[in-house]
Short mmCIF file of C-alpha atoms in Angstrom, two decimals:
data_model
loop_
_atom_site.label_atom_id
_atom_site.label_comp_id
_atom_site.label_asym_id
_atom_site.label_seq_id
_atom_site.Cartn_x
_atom_site.Cartn_y
_atom_site.Cartn_z
CA MET K 4 0.29 -0.09 -0.17
CA THR K 5 1.56 3.22 -0.73
CA GLU K 6 1.02 6.82 1.03
CA ALA K 7 0.43 9.90 -1.31
CA VAL K 8 1.42 13.07 -0.61
CA PHE K 9 -1.01 15.83 -1.50
CA ARG K 10 0.35 19.57 -1.89
CA GLU K 11 -0.91 23.01 -2.66
CA THR K 12 0.09 24.55 -5.86
CA THR K 13 -0.45 27.68 -4.48
CA ALA K 14 2.28 27.17 -1.22
CA GLU K 15 5.22 27.01 -2.79
CA PRO K 16 4.99 29.68 -5.53
CA ARG K 17 6.39 29.74 -9.07
CA THR K 18 9.53 32.01 -9.28
CA GLN K 19 9.45 34.29 -11.62
CA ALA K 20 12.10 34.57 -14.67
CA VAL K 21 13.63 37.73 -15.58
CA PRO K 22 14.99 38.64 -19.36
CA LEU K 23 18.41 38.74 -19.06
CA SER K 24 21.56 40.90 -20.55
CA HIS K 25 24.97 39.58 -21.76
CA ILE K 26 25.69 42.66 -19.28
CA SER K 27 24.48 44.98 -16.90
CA LEU K 28 27.71 47.63 -17.50
CA GLU K 29 27.08 50.71 -14.08
CA LEU K 30 28.55 53.31 -14.79
CA GLY K 31 28.96 55.28 -11.65
CA HIS K 32 27.76 55.01 -7.56
CA LEU K 33 28.67 58.06 -6.61
CA TYR K 34 28.07 60.09 -3.46
CA MET K 35 26.43 63.81 -2.14
CA GLU K 36 29.87 64.66 -2.40
CA ASP K 37 29.93 63.73 -5.77
CA PHE K 38 26.86 65.42 -7.15
CA GLU K 39 27.27 68.76 -4.61
CA ALA K 40 31.06 68.75 -6.90
CA GLY K 41 29.16 70.36 -9.63
CA PRO K 42 29.20 69.26 -13.30
CA GLU K 43 32.58 69.52 -13.75
CA HIS K 44 32.69 66.64 -11.31
CA LEU K 45 30.24 64.45 -12.70
CA ARG K 46 31.64 65.35 -15.98
CA ARG K 47 35.44 64.30 -15.27
CA HIS K 48 33.68 61.09 -13.86
CA PHE K 49 32.03 60.22 -17.80
CA ALA K 50 35.23 60.88 -19.20
CA ARG K 51 37.22 58.00 -17.57
CA VAL K 52 34.70 55.91 -17.57
CA ARG K 53 33.56 56.25 -21.13
CA PRO K 54 36.88 54.30 -21.88
CA TRP K 55 36.65 50.90 -19.67
CA ALA K 56 32.56 51.04 -20.56
CA GLU K 57 34.14 50.92 -24.33
CA ALA K 58 36.37 47.62 -23.55
CA ALA K 59 33.17 46.27 -21.85
CA ARG K 60 30.96 46.49 -24.61
CA ALA K 61 33.42 44.64 -27.01
CA PHE K 62 34.04 42.09 -24.34
CA ALA K 63 30.00 41.51 -24.56
CA ALA K 64 30.72 40.78 -28.22
CA ASP K 65 33.00 38.94 -28.01
CA ARG K 66 31.36 36.16 -25.99
CA ALA K 67 27.99 37.21 -27.67
CA GLY K 68 29.70 35.54 -30.82
CA ARG K 69 27.76 35.69 -34.23
CA ARG K 70 24.48 37.35 -31.82
CA ARG K 71 23.89 41.01 -31.13
CA ALA K 72 25.54 41.65 -27.59
CA ARG K 73 22.51 42.41 -25.33
CA VAL K 74 24.32 45.28 -22.73
CA SER K 75 22.62 47.52 -20.45
CA THR K 76 23.50 50.38 -18.43
CA CYS K 77 23.15 51.51 -15.29
CA PHE K 78 23.73 54.24 -12.48
CA LEU K 79 23.36 53.68 -8.11
CA VAL K 80 22.43 57.12 -6.62
CA ASP K 81 22.90 56.78 -2.68
CA ASP K 82 19.86 58.47 -1.29
CA TYR K 83 20.15 55.58 2.41
CA PHE K 84 22.91 57.56 3.77
CA THR K 85 22.29 60.73 2.92
CA ARG K 86 19.50 62.94 1.59
CA PHE K 87 20.64 65.64 -0.58
CA ALA K 88 18.92 67.92 -3.20
CA SER K 89 16.25 65.94 -5.35
CA PRO K 90 15.41 63.71 -8.31
CA ALA K 91 14.45 67.17 -9.75
CA GLU K 92 18.32 68.92 -9.43
CA VAL K 93 20.10 65.60 -9.50
CA VAL K 94 18.87 62.96 -12.32
CA PRO K 95 18.94 65.80 -14.86
CA MET K 96 22.45 66.80 -14.49
CA LEU K 97 23.39 62.91 -14.26
CA LEU K 98 21.93 62.75 -17.30
CA ALA K 99 23.58 65.07 -19.23
CA GLU K 100 27.11 65.25 -18.60
CA ALA K 101 26.59 61.02 -19.27
CA GLU K 102 24.88 62.04 -23.06
CA ARG K 103 27.62 64.58 -23.21
CA ALA K 104 30.92 61.91 -22.68
CA GLY K 105 29.05 60.20 -25.29
CA LEU K 106 27.04 57.39 -22.61
CA THR K 107 23.45 56.27 -22.21
CA VAL K 108 21.64 55.18 -18.60
CA ASP K 109 19.59 52.82 -19.53
CA TYR K 110 18.35 52.25 -15.73
CA LEU K 111 19.03 54.17 -12.67
CA ALA K 112 18.44 52.62 -8.85
CA ARG K 113 17.90 54.27 -5.74
CA GLU K 114 20.54 52.97 -3.17
CA SER K 115 17.45 52.43 -0.18
CA ALA K 116 15.45 50.51 -2.84
CA CYS K 117 18.45 47.87 -2.18
CA ALA K 118 17.70 47.82 1.48
CA VAL K 119 13.42 47.87 1.25
CA SER K 120 11.85 47.67 -2.13
CA GLY K 121 8.41 49.31 -1.88
CA LYS K 122 7.10 47.02 1.15
CA VAL K 123 9.82 44.54 0.06
CA PRO K 124 12.55 44.11 3.45
CA VAL K 125 15.93 42.89 0.97
CA ALA K 126 18.89 44.04 2.98
CA GLU K 127 16.95 41.65 5.63
CA ALA K 128 16.53 39.06 3.42
CA VAL K 129 19.15 38.57 2.15
CA ALA K 130 20.47 38.44 5.52
CA GLY K 131 18.49 35.51 6.49
CA ARG K 132 20.15 33.63 3.46
CA ILE K 133 23.85 33.81 4.65
CA VAL K 134 25.79 30.62 5.51
CA GLU K 135 29.12 31.09 7.68
CA GLU K 136 31.06 28.22 6.60
CA PRO K 137 33.06 26.89 10.10
CA PRO K 138 36.71 27.47 9.57
CA PRO K 139 38.87 24.42 10.17
CA GLY K 140 39.42 23.56 13.77
CA SER K 141 36.69 26.22 15.04
CA TYR K 142 34.19 25.62 17.74
CA GLY K 143 31.46 28.10 17.29
CA HIS K 144 32.81 29.89 20.14
CA ARG K 145 32.52 33.19 18.02
CA PRO K 146 28.60 34.10 17.63
CA PRO K 147 27.20 33.97 14.44
CA ALA K 148 27.19 36.76 11.62
CA ALA K 149 23.30 37.15 11.51
CA GLN K 150 24.09 37.80 15.73
CA THR K 151 26.79 39.76 15.13
CA GLY K 152 26.47 41.99 12.02
CA TRP K 153 29.81 40.81 11.19
CA LEU K 154 30.85 38.28 8.30
CA ALA K 155 34.59 36.67 7.96
CA ASN K 156 36.41 35.36 5.60
CA GLY K 157 38.12 33.19 7.61
CA VAL K 158 39.44 32.97 11.36
CA ARG K 159 39.52 35.61 13.18
CA SER K 160 42.47 36.14 15.91
CA PRO K 161 41.83 34.62 19.17
CA THR K 162 40.70 36.99 21.46
CA ALA K 163 42.54 37.59 24.32
CA ARG K 164 41.65 36.38 27.55
CA ALA K 165 43.43 37.02 31.37
CA PRO K 166 45.19 34.22 32.45
CA GLN K 167 44.56 31.84 35.38
CA ALA K 168 46.69 31.66 38.33
CA MET K 169 50.09 29.94 37.52
CA ARG K 170 48.77 29.32 33.59
CA LYS K 171 50.93 31.19 31.32
CA ALA K 172 48.71 33.76 28.65
CA ALA K 173 47.87 32.64 25.52
CA VAL K 174 50.04 33.18 22.64
CA TRP K 175 48.83 35.30 20.16
CA GLU K 176 47.79 33.74 16.39
CA PRO K 177 47.44 35.52 13.55
CA PRO K 178 44.10 35.23 11.73
CA ARG K 179 43.39 32.69 8.80
CA GLU K 180 41.38 33.61 5.04
CA THR K 181 40.14 30.10 4.61
CA ALA K 182 40.36 29.90 1.17
CA ALA K 183 43.97 31.52 0.99
CA ARG K 184 46.54 30.86 -1.24
CA ARG K 185 50.14 31.11 0.08
CA HIS K 186 49.26 34.28 2.30
CA SER K 187 46.00 34.83 4.39
CA VAL K 188 44.05 38.00 2.85
CA PHE K 189 41.88 38.01 6.03
CA LEU K 190 38.78 40.45 5.98
CA ASP K 191 36.24 41.31 8.48
CA VAL K 192 32.92 42.68 7.11
CA GLU K 193 30.82 44.28 8.78
CA LEU K 194 26.74 44.01 7.41
CA TRP K 195 25.26 46.26 9.99
CA ASN K 196 24.95 48.22 13.01
CA GLU K 197 22.08 49.87 14.90
CA THR K 198 21.38 53.62 15.53
CA PRO K 199 20.40 55.32 18.91
CA ASP K 200 16.88 54.52 18.51
CA GLY K 201 17.85 50.76 17.57
CA GLU K 202 17.87 50.56 13.88
CA ARG K 203 19.46 48.72 11.64
CA LEU K 204 21.66 50.76 9.21
CA TRP K 205 23.22 48.48 6.24
CA SER K 206 26.28 49.03 5.49
CA CYS K 207 26.90 49.70 1.79
CA PRO K 208 29.48 46.71 1.68
CA PHE K 209 26.33 44.94 1.87
CA LEU K 210 23.89 47.14 0.75
CA ALA K 211 26.08 46.66 -2.80
CA ALA K 212 25.80 42.87 -2.84
CA VAL K 213 22.09 43.51 -2.81
CA TRP K 214 23.18 45.67 -5.90
CA GLN K 215 24.91 43.61 -7.30
CA LEU K 216 22.44 40.34 -7.24
CA ALA K 217 19.80 42.51 -8.30
CA ARG K 218 21.91 43.20 -11.23
CA LEU K 219 22.20 39.08 -12.11
CA GLY K 220 18.70 38.52 -11.56
CA LEU K 221 18.92 36.69 -8.83
CA LEU K 222 16.95 38.30 -6.40
CA ARG K 223 13.07 36.73 -5.78
CA HIS K 224 10.11 37.60 -3.58
CA GLN K 225 7.40 34.90 -3.22
CA GLY K 226 8.45 33.95 -6.26
CA GLU K 227 8.23 37.21 -7.87
CA PRO K 228 12.22 39.74 -9.37
CA VAL K 229 11.81 42.26 -6.54
CA PHE K 230 13.34 44.63 -8.82
CA ASP K 231 10.82 46.05 -11.63
CA PRO K 232 12.10 48.93 -13.99
CA GLN K 233 9.23 51.44 -13.74
CA PRO K 234 9.09 53.32 -17.07
CA HIS K 235 10.20 57.25 -16.57
CA THR K 236 7.09 59.52 -17.86
CA GLY K 237 7.11 63.21 -17.39
CA ALA K 238 9.36 64.97 -15.01
CA PHE K 239 11.43 64.00 -12.04
CA PRO K 240 9.83 63.99 -8.59
CA ASP K 241 10.81 66.68 -5.82
CA GLU K 242 10.91 63.63 -3.25
CA TRP K 243 13.23 60.65 -3.96
CA ASP K 244 10.92 58.58 -2.10
CA ASP K 245 8.11 59.36 -5.35
CA LEU K 246 10.88 58.24 -7.73
CA PRO K 247 10.54 54.35 -8.29
CA PRO K 248 13.58 51.95 -6.92
CA LEU K 249 14.12 51.09 -10.20
CA VAL K 250 13.93 53.45 -13.82
CA ARG K 251 13.93 52.28 -16.97
CA LEU K 252 15.51 55.76 -18.45
CA ASP K 253 15.78 54.37 -22.30
CA PRO K 254 12.54 52.43 -23.24
CA ARG K 255 14.34 50.43 -25.92
CA ALA K 256 17.45 49.65 -23.98
CA ASP K 257 18.66 46.52 -23.26
CA PRO K 258 17.04 43.84 -19.98
CA PHE K 259 18.51 45.47 -17.14
CA ALA K 260 19.65 41.75 -15.89
CA ALA K 261 22.27 39.90 -16.75
CA TYR K 262 24.09 36.97 -17.00
CA ARG K 263 27.32 39.14 -15.80
CA THR K 264 28.38 42.56 -14.03
CA CYS K 265 30.92 44.79 -14.35
CA SER K 266 31.26 48.14 -12.61
CA VAL K 267 33.20 51.21 -13.48
CA LEU K 268 34.75 52.44 -10.40
CA PRO K 269 36.85 55.13 -8.61
CA SER K 270 39.55 53.11 -6.96
CA ARG K 271 38.17 54.32 -3.77
CA PHE K 272 35.31 51.07 -3.76
CA LEU K 273 38.07 49.02 -4.19
CA PRO K 274 37.84 47.81 -0.15
CA VAL K 275 34.10 47.88 -0.03
CA GLU K 276 34.02 45.33 -3.33
CA HIS K 277 36.37 43.25 -1.96
CA ALA K 278 33.77 42.39 0.88
CA VAL K 279 31.06 42.43 -1.53
CA ARG K 280 32.87 39.33 -2.91
CA VAL K 281 32.91 37.62 0.71
CA VAL K 282 29.17 38.21 1.15
CA LEU K 283 28.22 37.01 -2.26
CA ASP K 284 30.21 33.46 -2.04
CA ARG K 285 28.26 33.08 1.83
CA THR K 286 25.04 33.85 0.16
CA ASP K 287 22.21 31.08 -0.46
CA VAL K 288 21.23 32.41 -3.69
CA ASP K 289 17.82 30.99 -5.17
CA ARG K 290 17.76 27.88 -6.61
CA GLU K 291 15.31 28.15 -9.01
CA ALA K 292 17.32 31.73 -10.52
CA LEU K 293 20.21 30.03 -10.53
CA ARG K 294 19.33 26.78 -12.53
CA GLN K 295 16.61 29.18 -14.60
CA ILE K 296 19.65 31.34 -15.65
CA ALA K 297 22.23 28.04 -16.13
CA GLU K 298 19.02 26.90 -18.25
CA ARG K 299 19.25 30.07 -20.80
CA SER K 300 22.54 30.51 -20.60
CA ALA K 301 23.17 26.43 -21.64
CA GLY K 302 20.88 27.61 -24.85
CA GLU K 303 22.66 31.04 -25.49
CA GLY K 304 26.13 28.92 -26.15
CA VAL K 305 27.15 32.23 -23.32
CA PRO K 306 29.04 30.82 -20.58
CA VAL K 307 28.87 32.01 -16.82
CA PRO K 308 30.78 30.82 -14.41
CA GLY K 309 29.36 28.58 -11.42
CA PRO K 310 29.95 30.46 -8.35
CA VAL K 311 28.00 34.30 -8.37
CA ALA K 312 30.92 36.12 -7.34
CA ASP K 313 32.33 34.89 -10.29
CA ARG K 314 29.93 36.65 -12.15
CA VAL K 315 30.61 40.05 -11.08
CA SER K 316 33.72 42.23 -12.38
CA TYR K 317 35.18 45.46 -12.18
CA VAL K 318 37.28 48.74 -13.23
CA PHE K 319 39.06 50.86 -10.90
CA CYS K 320 39.83 54.05 -12.70
CA GLU K 321 41.38 56.75 -11.13
CA GLU K 322 39.57 59.57 -9.14
CA THR K 323 38.13 62.53 -10.40
#
């Protein structure tokens, strides 16, 4: 006699697929001081970005073979850590200087949406999918990242303890990277801290990791894509909260999400993006979304690395 298991189909939401470009090209990620410096500062930024953007397009064309390379461009504006000016002031200036350099911004995103998009607590959901790898020889004496808000890529130095009577003090030991090659490059990443009011403030590296997952088409909420590009119509609003989390500026643009990402950033972002890779390496990404992308990339003959962090690339250029 066999037992039948009945399951409601509505209990398991279907994971919706998203359209994909070959590469998502980030043309910048600037902060309040960058915009306060005026149009000339943005002009110098885009002038430095342009040759690297052209190289990324050439790379995408080579990978696409005989097919037309699908390349979408994006720009992330920081409205999370500091609210400044307004979209009505900032965005037209940004787009004008990009166009002046011969660049087109297809999609504009707000960094605050990497924390909460609409009613979806995106950052909290991603934090809940972090899986720590116990380093060899560890005994679980340190609390997990979900409790402390700190995530390391290896073994931290042991905490110094006061020696007991008639015992010698513990010998200092260096931190060790789990996947070190000859020498360790140990990194301990702060994922969040708390404000005096007890509110969780997500770190720049963690929000940047969420941003990369969004660009790779790997974020879902109850099976639905978290970032749904909204077409731009009319004038830009006076308040950042009135601007959609992700705006499609060019109606003819290739899809926002892509098999791979490339970000052209000022060199000061290098330590931030190192931390991003640590977070991505330890995030249990939606399996169905990964499967869909693997099947589509195989059907197109476009190789995609298995590890999510290896789908991300950078160009670090000199400061403007």
